[in-house]
């Protein structure tokens, strides 16, 4: 049995879910759905990052305890994901007991192996940022670059992680097919090549965190707690056999803002604890609006639910999976979303389905005929499956979906060439053409199901099939010719009615 483990970043609970969070979550969900179609034993993890100063501050501002802040916002993430049909197997919260146990265990092992030492840190400190700055960062010699207020000189006892001792192990890991795309791998290698400083991993100035087990009064710095969630969720510190089972197949999806943490610090922490680094890390660019990161624009005010209202769950999911490639930044546009919906969902897929249903009603008494084993669409369908499989394996959802839409466009062209609506009712010719188109709809319902969680089931039912596309198993289900024929095809209202730009504003 092949196993597959995929994770999203765990999101901070100081802020509510926005479409920048939805994007990696939908990608992980779609990739997990593809692996379930392949029959892999699949684990898909998402969750929330609940410790640290950011959360403590947000709680203070809202007049609640950090735990109350975390409970409320974590639930908002769960609700948002439910609305988007995110089928995660687990939702982890870093305030869970099992996570405390795992963090303390992993970092204790790193310490036992000689990678954690006590030291003191001295530097310019901005209390508002809770961060140290070096001389070059400061404005006018003594002011915080963010708050433009004088910084303090602070000296603190900290535990340090000896990152500098792991440069060669990290280089080796980065050189072995681990970080994608290539440009991001080079970025991570560049960080290691520049030389790594040891990093402070504990704080005495706050208490909203996981205590350092060997020294009261210290809590782990939030990143050294957060990263370990990926190990906690599959049993680290609680069930070693379970952990061993999943860890070798770990795939992290992250944004480029957290590359250093996932591609340098995290593998180093694992190595220091005597564990294997993750199998793969896939790094996305940012969604931008007017050239700026979403969180720096008003778009964080748009909850995914607002867009779902206009585009439906499928329209929302399809846009992000089809239009945003892993790696480069991508400009978000409402108009782009409308035009993608209209061209691919309303026109190419929706029209094909309604055309086929209409002609089957008129020319075949509403009963779908069987496909032709020698159909000219067959090699195109076979290629489409092969291309989609390679692309999903590489987390390239735009390429995978394009492979399916290419087949749909070819099928529309096949109908236009053959004009079954002009053929004699009940003839062999009309049955051949429509049987082929129905087979393509069967295949498309399966192959597009990681993106279209609702539309693919609707197609499946419209063409008279029982069960659901998600229950099918690849690669067997992708073989040409399995639409059985003799099924009642329904003539329903359009699956994806066309949108006007005004509809969606
Ligand atoms: O960094 N475009 O959490 P976070 C694309 N808790 N992706 C975006 C985005 C945008 N405009 N805005 C956010 C954290 N994201 C830590 C992670 S993991 C152990 C701890 C996505 O709530 C992107 O994937 O700030 C980014 O890495 C993630 O949300 C960070 O969410």
Short mmCIF file of C-alpha atoms and ligand atoms in Angstrom, two decimals:
data_model
loop_
_atom_site.label_atom_id
_atom_site.label_comp_id
_atom_site.label_asym_id
_atom_site.label_seq_id
_atom_site.Cartn_x
_atom_site.Cartn_y
_atom_site.Cartn_z
CA UNK A 1 0.00 0.00 0.00
CA UNK A 2 1.37 3.39 -1.00
CA UNK A 3 1.05 6.14 1.58
CA UNK A 4 0.84 9.86 1.06
CA UNK A 5 1.02 12.58 3.70
CA UNK A 6 0.36 16.23 2.82
CA UNK A 7 0.25 19.30 5.04
CA UNK A 8 -0.62 23.01 4.79
CA UNK A 9 1.01 25.70 6.91
CA UNK A 10 -0.83 26.01 10.21
CA UNK A 11 -2.45 29.42 10.29
CA UNK A 12 -2.05 32.08 12.97
CA UNK A 13 -5.17 32.68 15.02
CA UNK A 14 -4.66 36.43 15.34
CA UNK A 15 -6.45 36.97 12.05
CA UNK A 16 -9.44 35.51 10.21
CA UNK A 17 -9.14 33.21 7.17
CA UNK A 18 -8.66 34.99 3.84
CA UNK A 19 -8.11 33.81 0.30
CA UNK A 20 -4.31 33.73 0.79
CA UNK A 21 -4.90 30.96 3.34
CA UNK A 22 -7.49 29.28 1.14
CA UNK A 23 -5.06 28.83 -1.75
CA UNK A 24 -2.54 26.43 -0.14
CA UNK A 25 -5.40 24.65 1.64
CA UNK A 26 -7.31 24.00 -1.58
CA UNK A 27 -4.11 22.84 -3.29
CA UNK A 28 -3.37 20.37 -0.51
CA UNK A 29 -6.98 19.18 -0.56
CA UNK A 30 -6.94 18.60 -4.32
CA UNK A 31 -3.61 16.75 -4.22
CA UNK A 32 -4.92 14.58 -1.35
CA UNK A 33 -8.09 13.85 -3.33
CA UNK A 34 -5.96 12.75 -6.30
CA UNK A 35 -4.01 10.35 -4.08
CA UNK A 36 -7.23 8.92 -2.67
CA UNK A 37 -8.36 8.27 -6.28
CA UNK A 38 -5.10 6.40 -6.79
CA UNK A 39 -6.04 4.23 -3.81
CA UNK A 40 -3.18 5.55 -1.66
CA UNK A 41 -3.58 5.57 2.10
CA UNK A 42 -3.74 9.34 2.48
CA UNK A 43 -3.32 11.74 5.39
CA UNK A 44 -4.12 15.41 4.86
CA UNK A 45 -3.34 17.76 7.74
CA UNK A 46 -4.18 21.39 8.33
CA UNK A 47 -4.62 23.37 11.53
CA UNK A 48 -3.85 26.48 13.54
CA UNK A 49 -0.74 28.01 15.10
CA UNK A 50 -1.84 29.31 18.48
CA UNK A 51 1.13 30.31 20.66
CA UNK A 52 3.44 33.29 20.71
CA UNK A 53 3.33 36.98 21.14
CA UNK A 54 1.23 37.77 18.09
CA UNK A 55 -1.64 35.78 19.57
CA UNK A 56 -1.08 37.07 23.10
CA UNK A 57 -1.26 40.65 21.77
CA UNK A 58 -4.36 39.99 19.63
CA UNK A 59 -6.06 38.52 22.70
CA UNK A 60 -5.15 41.58 24.78
CA UNK A 61 -6.55 43.88 22.11
CA UNK A 62 -9.78 41.88 22.01
CA UNK A 63 -10.05 41.75 25.80
CA UNK A 64 -9.99 37.93 25.93
CA UNK A 65 -7.51 35.30 27.10
CA UNK A 66 -5.09 33.86 24.53
CA UNK A 67 -6.93 30.53 24.84
CA UNK A 68 -10.27 32.19 24.10
CA UNK A 69 -8.73 34.03 21.15
CA UNK A 70 -7.34 30.74 19.85
CA UNK A 71 -10.58 28.80 20.36
CA UNK A 72 -12.68 31.34 18.52
CA UNK A 73 -10.38 31.94 15.55
CA UNK A 74 -9.41 28.31 15.14
CA UNK A 75 -13.10 27.52 14.75
CA UNK A 76 -13.36 30.17 12.04
CA UNK A 77 -10.68 28.36 10.06
CA UNK A 78 -12.53 25.07 10.46
CA UNK A 79 -15.76 26.72 9.29
CA UNK A 80 -14.05 28.33 6.29
CA UNK A 81 -12.58 25.00 5.22
CA UNK A 82 -15.89 23.24 5.56
CA UNK A 83 -17.45 25.80 3.23
CA UNK A 84 -14.79 25.06 0.63
CA UNK A 85 -15.28 21.26 0.82
CA UNK A 86 -11.82 20.80 2.33
CA UNK A 87 -11.66 17.14 3.33
CA UNK A 88 -8.76 17.19 5.80
CA UNK A 89 -8.18 14.02 7.80
CA UNK A 90 -6.91 15.98 10.78
CA UNK A 91 -7.05 19.51 12.12
CA UNK A 92 -4.24 20.16 14.58
CA UNK A 93 -4.10 22.93 17.18
CA UNK A 94 -0.74 23.69 18.76
CA UNK A 95 -2.44 24.14 22.14
CA UNK A 96 -3.34 20.43 22.21
CA UNK A 97 -1.73 18.26 24.87
CA UNK A 98 -0.33 15.79 22.31
CA UNK A 99 1.54 18.67 20.70
CA UNK A 100 3.10 19.81 23.98
CA UNK A 101 4.37 16.29 24.47
CA UNK A 102 5.80 16.09 20.95
CA UNK A 103 7.54 19.50 21.08
CA UNK A 104 9.18 18.73 24.40
CA UNK A 105 10.25 15.29 23.20
CA UNK A 106 11.70 16.43 19.87
CA UNK A 107 13.64 19.33 21.33
CA UNK A 108 14.86 17.23 24.26
CA UNK A 109 16.29 14.75 21.76
CA UNK A 110 18.03 17.57 19.88
CA UNK A 111 19.48 18.74 23.21
CA UNK A 112 20.59 15.24 24.18
CA UNK A 113 22.38 15.04 20.83
CA UNK A 114 24.30 18.22 21.66
CA UNK A 115 22.45 20.64 19.37
CA UNK A 116 20.92 22.93 22.02
CA UNK A 117 22.96 25.11 24.35
CA UNK A 118 22.33 27.98 26.69
CA UNK A 119 23.63 31.38 25.75
CA UNK A 120 22.70 34.98 26.06
CA UNK A 121 21.47 37.32 23.42
CA UNK A 122 22.08 41.00 23.41
CA UNK A 123 20.74 43.47 20.92
CA UNK A 124 18.45 46.33 20.02
CA UNK A 125 14.96 45.25 20.91
CA UNK A 126 11.64 46.72 19.84
CA UNK A 127 9.04 45.84 22.44
CA UNK A 128 6.18 46.57 20.02
CA UNK A 129 7.60 44.06 17.54
CA UNK A 130 9.06 41.73 20.19
CA UNK A 131 12.02 41.38 17.87
CA UNK A 132 15.70 42.11 17.84
CA UNK A 133 17.24 44.39 15.24
CA UNK A 134 20.83 44.82 14.10
CA UNK A 135 22.43 48.26 13.73
CA UNK A 136 21.80 48.34 9.98
CA UNK A 137 18.05 47.84 10.44
CA UNK A 138 17.59 50.90 12.60
CA UNK A 139 16.34 54.26 11.39
CA UNK A 140 18.29 57.33 12.55
CA UNK A 141 20.59 55.08 14.53
CA UNK A 142 18.16 54.15 17.31
CA UNK A 143 14.60 53.79 15.98
CA UNK A 144 12.65 50.64 15.11
CA UNK A 145 12.16 50.41 11.32
CA UNK A 146 8.48 49.46 11.78
CA UNK A 147 7.34 51.62 14.69
CA UNK A 148 9.88 54.42 14.24
CA UNK A 149 10.24 54.55 18.03
CA UNK A 150 13.47 54.17 20.05
CA UNK A 151 14.57 50.59 20.62
CA UNK A 152 15.85 49.22 23.94
CA UNK A 153 19.16 47.48 24.55
CA UNK A 154 18.21 44.09 25.90
CA UNK A 155 20.14 41.09 27.11
CA UNK A 156 18.28 37.83 27.60
CA UNK A 157 19.26 34.28 28.50
CA UNK A 158 18.14 32.01 25.67
CA UNK A 159 18.58 28.49 24.47
CA UNK A 160 20.28 28.35 21.11
CA UNK A 161 19.90 25.76 18.39
CA UNK A 162 23.26 24.97 16.76
CA UNK A 163 22.11 25.43 13.20
CA UNK A 164 25.66 26.26 12.11
CA UNK A 165 26.73 22.67 12.84
CA UNK A 166 24.34 21.24 10.24
CA UNK A 167 25.35 23.06 7.05
CA UNK A 168 26.65 20.01 5.22
CA UNK A 169 23.62 17.84 6.15
CA UNK A 170 21.28 20.59 4.96
CA UNK A 171 23.16 21.01 1.69
CA UNK A 172 22.93 17.29 1.08
CA UNK A 173 19.19 17.27 1.81
CA UNK A 174 18.57 20.27 -0.47
CA UNK A 175 20.47 18.55 -3.26
CA UNK A 176 18.28 15.46 -3.22
CA UNK A 177 14.94 16.30 -4.89
CA UNK A 178 13.31 17.81 -1.87
CA UNK A 179 12.30 21.43 -2.50
CA UNK A 180 10.14 22.50 -5.45
CA UNK A 181 10.13 24.41 -7.70
CA UNK A 182 13.82 24.57 -8.56
CA UNK A 183 14.10 28.33 -8.03
CA UNK A 184 12.95 27.96 -4.44
CA UNK A 185 15.39 25.13 -3.83
CA UNK A 186 18.20 27.41 -5.04
CA UNK A 187 16.96 30.12 -2.72
CA UNK A 188 17.18 27.74 0.23
CA UNK A 189 20.64 26.57 -0.87
CA UNK A 190 21.68 30.22 -1.10
CA UNK A 191 20.66 30.78 2.54
CA UNK A 192 22.78 27.82 3.65
CA UNK A 193 25.74 28.90 1.49
CA UNK A 194 25.76 32.36 3.03
CA UNK A 195 26.57 30.69 6.35
CA UNK A 196 24.17 29.85 9.13
CA UNK A 197 24.12 31.45 12.56
CA UNK A 198 22.86 29.58 15.60
CA UNK A 199 19.30 30.59 16.44
CA UNK A 200 17.59 31.46 19.66
CA UNK A 201 14.75 29.05 20.33
CA UNK A 202 13.40 30.09 23.72
CA UNK A 203 11.94 33.18 25.34
CA UNK A 204 11.69 34.26 28.95
CA UNK A 205 9.71 37.41 28.15
CA UNK A 206 6.40 35.66 27.44
CA UNK A 207 4.56 32.72 28.88
CA UNK A 208 2.00 31.91 26.14
CA UNK A 209 3.94 28.97 24.77
CA UNK A 210 5.21 25.48 25.46
CA UNK A 211 7.55 25.36 28.48
CA UNK A 212 11.14 24.27 27.97
CA UNK A 213 11.06 20.99 29.94
CA UNK A 214 14.56 21.32 31.38
CA UNK A 215 14.34 24.98 32.46
CA UNK A 216 11.27 26.59 34.06
CA UNK A 217 10.65 30.14 33.02
CA UNK A 218 11.55 29.56 29.36
CA UNK A 219 9.00 28.79 26.66
CA UNK A 220 9.94 27.68 23.16
CA UNK A 221 9.90 30.42 20.54
CA UNK A 222 6.70 29.98 18.54
CA UNK A 223 8.31 28.76 15.29
CA UNK A 224 10.12 25.94 17.08
CA UNK A 225 6.80 24.86 18.46
CA UNK A 226 4.79 25.37 15.26
CA UNK A 227 6.96 23.37 12.85
CA UNK A 228 6.73 20.28 15.01
CA UNK A 229 2.96 20.10 14.38
CA UNK A 230 3.65 18.09 11.24
CA UNK A 231 5.31 15.37 13.32
CA UNK A 232 2.80 15.53 16.20
CA UNK A 233 -0.17 14.88 13.93
CA UNK A 234 1.18 11.55 12.73
CA UNK A 235 2.12 10.28 16.16
CA UNK A 236 5.55 11.67 17.07
CA UNK A 237 5.98 11.55 20.85
CA UNK A 238 2.81 9.49 21.27
CA UNK A 239 2.89 6.60 18.84
CA UNK A 240 6.28 5.95 17.25
CA UNK A 241 4.98 3.18 14.99
CA UNK A 242 2.36 5.49 13.52
CA UNK A 243 4.95 8.23 13.07
CA UNK A 244 7.33 5.87 11.29
CA UNK A 245 4.54 4.85 8.95
CA UNK A 246 3.76 8.34 7.71
CA UNK A 247 6.90 10.43 8.07
CA UNK A 248 8.75 8.95 5.10
CA UNK A 249 5.90 10.22 2.89
CA UNK A 250 5.64 13.76 4.23
CA UNK A 251 4.94 16.58 1.75
CA UNK A 252 4.66 20.17 2.98
CA UNK A 253 2.89 22.90 1.05
CA UNK A 254 4.02 26.38 2.11
CA UNK A 255 4.15 29.99 0.94
CA UNK A 256 7.46 31.61 0.00
CA UNK A 257 7.35 33.79 3.13
CA UNK A 258 8.10 30.76 5.29
CA UNK A 259 10.71 29.07 3.10
CA UNK A 260 13.59 29.68 5.52
CA UNK A 261 11.68 28.01 8.35
CA UNK A 262 10.64 24.96 6.33
CA UNK A 263 13.64 24.44 4.11
CA UNK A 264 16.43 25.30 6.55
CA UNK A 265 15.34 25.31 10.21
CA UNK A 266 12.84 22.44 10.09
CA UNK A 267 15.01 19.83 8.33
CA UNK A 268 17.87 20.86 10.64
CA UNK A 269 15.73 20.36 13.75
CA UNK A 270 14.71 16.91 12.57
CA UNK A 271 18.28 15.92 11.78
CA UNK A 272 19.39 17.22 15.19
CA UNK A 273 16.75 15.03 16.85
CA UNK A 274 17.99 12.00 14.90
CA UNK A 275 14.98 11.98 12.55
CA UNK A 276 14.62 12.17 8.78
CA UNK A 277 13.96 15.54 7.15
CA UNK A 278 10.65 15.85 5.24
CA UNK A 279 10.33 14.10 1.91
CA UNK A 280 9.30 17.18 -0.08
CA UNK A 281 8.48 20.85 0.38
CA UNK A 282 6.41 22.64 -2.29
CA UNK A 283 6.69 26.42 -2.19
CA UNK A 284 4.05 28.76 -3.61
CA UNK A 285 4.38 32.39 -4.55
CA UNK A 286 2.07 35.09 -3.23
CA UNK A 287 -1.34 36.05 -4.42
CA UNK A 288 -1.04 39.73 -5.12
CA UNK A 289 -3.56 42.50 -5.56
CA UNK A 290 -2.29 45.53 -7.42
CA UNK A 291 1.23 44.14 -7.01
CA UNK A 292 1.00 43.87 -3.20
CA UNK A 293 0.73 40.83 -0.95
CA UNK A 294 -2.90 40.27 0.01
CA UNK A 295 -2.33 40.77 3.68
CA UNK A 296 -1.11 44.28 2.89
CA UNK A 297 -4.32 45.10 0.98
CA UNK A 298 -8.01 45.27 1.71
CA UNK A 299 -8.44 41.84 0.21
CA UNK A 300 -7.90 40.13 3.54
CA UNK A 301 -11.30 41.59 4.35
CA UNK A 302 -12.81 39.34 1.69
CA UNK A 303 -13.61 36.04 3.30
CA UNK A 304 -13.58 33.01 1.00
CA UNK A 305 -17.34 32.81 1.68
CA UNK A 306 -17.91 36.10 -0.20
CA UNK A 307 -16.39 34.68 -3.36
CA UNK A 308 -18.17 31.34 -2.91
CA UNK A 309 -21.42 33.26 -2.96
CA UNK A 310 -20.60 34.58 -6.43
CA UNK A 311 -18.77 31.64 -7.99
CA UNK A 312 -19.93 28.60 -6.05
CA UNK A 313 -17.54 26.22 -4.29
CA UNK A 314 -16.46 24.71 -7.60
CA UNK A 315 -15.88 28.08 -9.25
CA UNK A 316 -13.76 29.21 -6.32
CA UNK A 317 -11.69 26.03 -6.11
CA UNK A 318 -11.27 25.73 -9.87
CA UNK A 319 -9.96 29.28 -10.23
CA UNK A 320 -7.17 28.84 -7.69
CA UNK A 321 -6.21 25.39 -8.90
CA UNK A 322 -6.30 26.30 -12.59
CA UNK A 323 -4.83 29.80 -12.53
CA UNK A 324 -2.23 29.88 -9.78
CA UNK A 325 0.96 27.93 -10.50
CA UNK A 326 3.27 26.89 -7.71
CA UNK A 327 6.34 29.10 -7.62
CA UNK A 328 5.70 32.50 -9.16
CA UNK A 329 3.57 35.25 -7.61
CA UNK A 330 0.19 35.62 -9.16
CA UNK A 331 -2.08 38.65 -9.50
CA UNK A 332 -5.58 38.06 -8.18
CA UNK A 333 -8.34 39.52 -10.29
CA UNK A 334 -12.09 39.34 -10.03
CA UNK A 335 -12.45 39.77 -13.77
CA UNK A 336 -9.92 36.97 -14.32
CA UNK A 337 -11.99 34.75 -12.07
CA UNK A 338 -15.19 35.52 -14.02
CA UNK A 339 -13.52 34.92 -17.35
CA UNK A 340 -11.98 31.60 -16.23
CA UNK A 341 -15.36 30.46 -14.88
CA UNK A 342 -17.12 31.38 -18.10
CA UNK A 343 -14.59 29.90 -20.50
CA UNK A 344 -13.86 26.61 -18.72
CA UNK A 345 -16.86 25.84 -16.54
CA UNK A 346 -19.81 27.50 -18.30
CA UNK A 347 -18.62 27.05 -21.90
CA UNK A 348 -16.30 24.10 -22.27
CA UNK A 349 -17.65 21.76 -19.59
CA UNK A 350 -21.18 23.05 -18.98
CA UNK A 351 -22.03 23.35 -22.68
CA UNK A 352 -20.65 19.90 -23.45
CA UNK A 353 -22.82 18.36 -20.76
CA UNK A 354 -26.01 20.17 -21.72
CA UNK A 355 -25.45 19.58 -25.43
CA UNK A 356 -24.93 15.86 -24.92
CA UNK A 357 -27.95 15.58 -22.61
CA UNK A 358 -30.14 17.49 -25.10
CA UNK A 359 -29.14 15.39 -28.10
CA UNK A 360 -29.43 12.11 -26.16
CA UNK A 361 -32.97 13.19 -25.18
CA UNK A 362 -33.90 14.05 -28.77
CA UNK A 363 -32.12 11.37 -30.74
CA UNK A 364 -31.77 8.41 -28.36
CA UNK A 365 -34.97 8.59 -26.28
CA UNK A 366 -32.93 9.84 -23.31
CA UNK A 367 -30.87 6.63 -23.05
CA UNK A 368 -27.09 7.09 -23.24
CA UNK A 369 -25.34 4.84 -25.78
CA UNK A 370 -22.01 3.00 -25.30
CA UNK A 371 -18.69 4.48 -26.44
CA UNK A 372 -16.79 3.22 -29.47
CA UNK A 373 -13.57 1.30 -28.64
CA UNK A 374 -11.86 2.87 -31.68
CA UNK A 375 -13.00 6.41 -31.04
CA UNK A 376 -10.65 9.17 -32.23
CA UNK A 377 -11.11 10.63 -28.74
CA UNK A 378 -9.58 7.58 -27.09
CA UNK A 379 -5.87 8.45 -27.61
CA UNK A 380 -6.57 12.01 -26.50
CA UNK A 381 -8.26 10.72 -23.34
CA UNK A 382 -5.35 8.38 -22.62
CA UNK A 383 -2.84 11.18 -23.04
CA UNK A 384 -4.96 13.43 -20.84
CA UNK A 385 -4.82 10.91 -18.00
CA UNK A 386 -1.06 10.44 -18.33
CA UNK A 387 -0.45 14.20 -18.32
CA UNK A 388 -2.78 14.77 -15.37
CA UNK A 389 -1.11 12.01 -13.33
CA UNK A 390 2.38 13.45 -13.85
CA UNK A 391 1.20 16.98 -13.05
CA UNK A 392 -0.63 16.04 -9.82
CA UNK A 393 2.45 14.14 -8.75
CA UNK A 394 4.39 17.39 -9.15
CA UNK A 395 1.70 19.49 -7.39
CA UNK A 396 1.05 21.32 -10.67
CA UNK A 397 -2.72 21.59 -10.60
CA UNK A 398 -2.95 24.07 -13.54
CA UNK A 399 -1.21 21.54 -15.80
CA UNK A 400 -3.34 18.64 -14.53
CA UNK A 401 -6.58 20.52 -15.14
CA UNK A 402 -5.45 21.82 -18.52
CA UNK A 403 -4.91 18.19 -19.57
CA UNK A 404 -8.56 17.42 -18.77
CA UNK A 405 -9.88 20.59 -20.37
CA UNK A 406 -7.93 19.85 -23.51
CA UNK A 407 -9.88 16.59 -23.77
CA UNK A 408 -13.15 18.47 -23.20
CA UNK A 409 -12.32 21.01 -25.92
CA UNK A 410 -11.41 18.21 -28.34
CA UNK A 411 -14.73 16.56 -27.56
CA UNK A 412 -16.67 19.75 -28.28
CA UNK A 413 -14.78 20.03 -31.59
CA UNK A 414 -15.62 16.36 -32.35
CA UNK A 415 -19.31 17.11 -31.82
CA UNK A 416 -19.11 20.17 -34.06
CA UNK A 417 -17.43 18.17 -36.81
CA UNK A 418 -19.96 15.35 -36.62
CA UNK A 419 -23.11 17.36 -35.80
CA UNK A 420 -25.03 14.55 -34.07
CA UNK A 421 -27.99 16.94 -33.70
CA UNK A 422 -28.43 16.67 -37.48
CA UNK A 423 -28.17 12.87 -37.57
CA UNK A 424 -31.03 10.47 -37.84
CA UNK A 425 -32.63 9.61 -34.48
CA UNK A 426 -31.80 6.09 -33.32
CA UNK A 427 -29.03 5.62 -35.94
CA UNK A 428 -25.71 3.86 -35.25
CA UNK A 429 -23.89 7.08 -36.21
CA UNK A 430 -25.61 9.18 -33.60
CA UNK A 431 -25.09 6.47 -30.93
CA UNK A 432 -21.35 6.31 -31.72
CA UNK A 433 -20.75 10.03 -31.41
CA UNK A 434 -22.84 10.44 -28.26
CA UNK A 435 -21.41 7.33 -26.61
CA UNK A 436 -17.93 8.77 -27.06
CA UNK A 437 -18.97 12.12 -25.59
CA UNK A 438 -20.61 10.39 -22.62
CA UNK A 439 -17.43 8.43 -22.00
CA UNK A 440 -15.44 11.68 -21.96
CA UNK A 441 -17.90 13.11 -19.44
CA UNK A 442 -17.43 10.03 -17.26
CA UNK A 443 -13.64 10.42 -17.42
CA UNK A 444 -13.77 14.18 -16.84
CA UNK A 445 -16.00 13.72 -13.79
CA UNK A 446 -13.33 11.50 -12.24
CA UNK A 447 -10.26 13.46 -13.34
CA UNK A 448 -11.71 16.86 -12.39
CA UNK A 449 -13.09 15.67 -9.05
CA UNK A 450 -10.08 16.94 -7.03
CA UNK A 451 -11.10 20.44 -8.15
CA UNK A 452 -14.86 20.23 -8.75
CA UNK A 453 -16.13 18.54 -5.62
CA UNK A 454 -19.77 19.19 -6.52
CA UNK A 455 -19.88 19.49 -10.30
CA UNK A 456 -18.22 16.13 -10.87
CA UNK A 457 -20.91 14.36 -8.84
CA UNK A 458 -23.58 16.30 -10.73
CA UNK A 459 -22.10 15.18 -14.08
CA UNK A 460 -21.91 11.59 -12.82
CA UNK A 461 -25.58 11.61 -11.88
CA UNK A 462 -26.68 13.44 -15.04
CA UNK A 463 -25.21 10.74 -17.25
CA UNK A 464 -26.96 8.08 -15.19
CA UNK A 465 -24.02 6.52 -13.33
CA UNK A 466 -24.43 5.22 -9.80
CA UNK A 467 -21.99 5.77 -6.92
CA UNK A 468 -19.71 8.78 -7.17
CA UNK A 469 -16.59 9.81 -9.08
CA UNK A 470 -14.59 9.89 -5.81
CA UNK A 471 -15.19 6.19 -5.30
CA UNK A 472 -13.52 5.26 -8.57
CA UNK A 473 -10.00 3.92 -8.55
CA UNK A 474 -7.21 5.07 -10.85
CA UNK A 475 -5.58 4.11 -13.10
CA UNK A 476 -8.16 1.39 -13.92
CA UNK A 477 -11.08 3.84 -14.02
CA UNK A 478 -9.26 5.98 -16.59
CA UNK A 479 -9.28 3.22 -19.19
CA UNK A 480 -11.37 4.09 -22.19
CA UNK A 481 -14.78 2.50 -22.72
CA UNK A 482 -16.31 2.01 -19.29
CA UNK A 483 -19.46 4.07 -19.76
CA UNK A 484 -21.85 1.13 -19.84
CA UNK A 485 -24.58 2.58 -22.09
CA UNK A 486 -28.27 1.91 -21.53
CA UNK A 487 -28.47 4.51 -18.77
CA UNK A 488 -31.03 7.29 -18.50
CA UNK A 489 -29.39 10.67 -19.14
CA UNK A 490 -31.10 13.58 -17.39
CA UNK A 491 -31.69 16.96 -18.97
CA UNK A 492 -31.06 19.31 -16.08
CA UNK A 493 -30.66 23.05 -15.68
CA UNK A 494 -27.18 24.29 -16.73
CA UNK A 495 -24.51 23.08 -14.31
CA UNK A 496 -22.46 26.30 -14.48
CA UNK A 497 -24.66 29.19 -15.64
CA UNK A 498 -22.69 31.95 -17.34
CA UNK A 499 -21.69 34.89 -15.16
CA UNK A 500 -21.55 38.52 -16.12
CA UNK A 501 -18.83 40.61 -14.50
CA UNK A 502 -21.59 42.68 -12.83
CA UNK A 503 -23.04 39.48 -11.29
CA UNK A 504 -19.85 38.92 -9.45
CA UNK A 505 -19.21 42.35 -8.02
O1 LIG B 1 3.09 32.00 8.67
N1 LIG B 1 -0.57 34.64 -1.04
O2 LIG B 1 0.91 31.57 9.32
P1 LIG B 1 0.04 32.59 8.45
C1 LIG B 1 -0.31 33.32 -0.97
N2 LIG B 1 1.73 30.25 11.38
N3 LIG B 1 -0.31 32.65 0.17
C2 LIG B 1 -0.59 33.31 1.29
C3 LIG B 1 -0.88 34.69 1.30
C4 LIG B 1 -0.86 35.36 0.05
N4 LIG B 1 -1.13 36.62 -0.09
N5 LIG B 1 -1.12 35.05 2.57
C5 LIG B 1 -0.98 33.93 3.33
C6 LIG B 1 2.26 31.44 9.37
N6 LIG B 1 -0.66 32.89 2.55
C7 LIG B 1 2.72 30.43 10.38
C8 LIG B 1 3.00 29.12 9.64
S1 LIG B 1 3.71 26.55 9.65
C9 LIG B 1 4.50 25.55 10.72
C10 LIG B 1 3.49 28.03 10.55
C11 LIG B 1 -0.41 31.49 2.97
O3 LIG B 1 -1.32 32.57 9.03
C12 LIG B 1 1.02 31.08 2.66
O4 LIG B 1 1.07 29.71 2.39
O5 LIG B 1 0.76 33.88 8.32
C13 LIG B 1 1.72 31.36 3.96
O6 LIG B 1 2.90 30.62 4.07
C14 LIG B 1 0.67 30.95 4.95
O7 LIG B 1 -0.57 31.37 4.37
C15 LIG B 1 1.00 31.64 6.27
O8 LIG B 1 -0.08 31.83 7.06
#
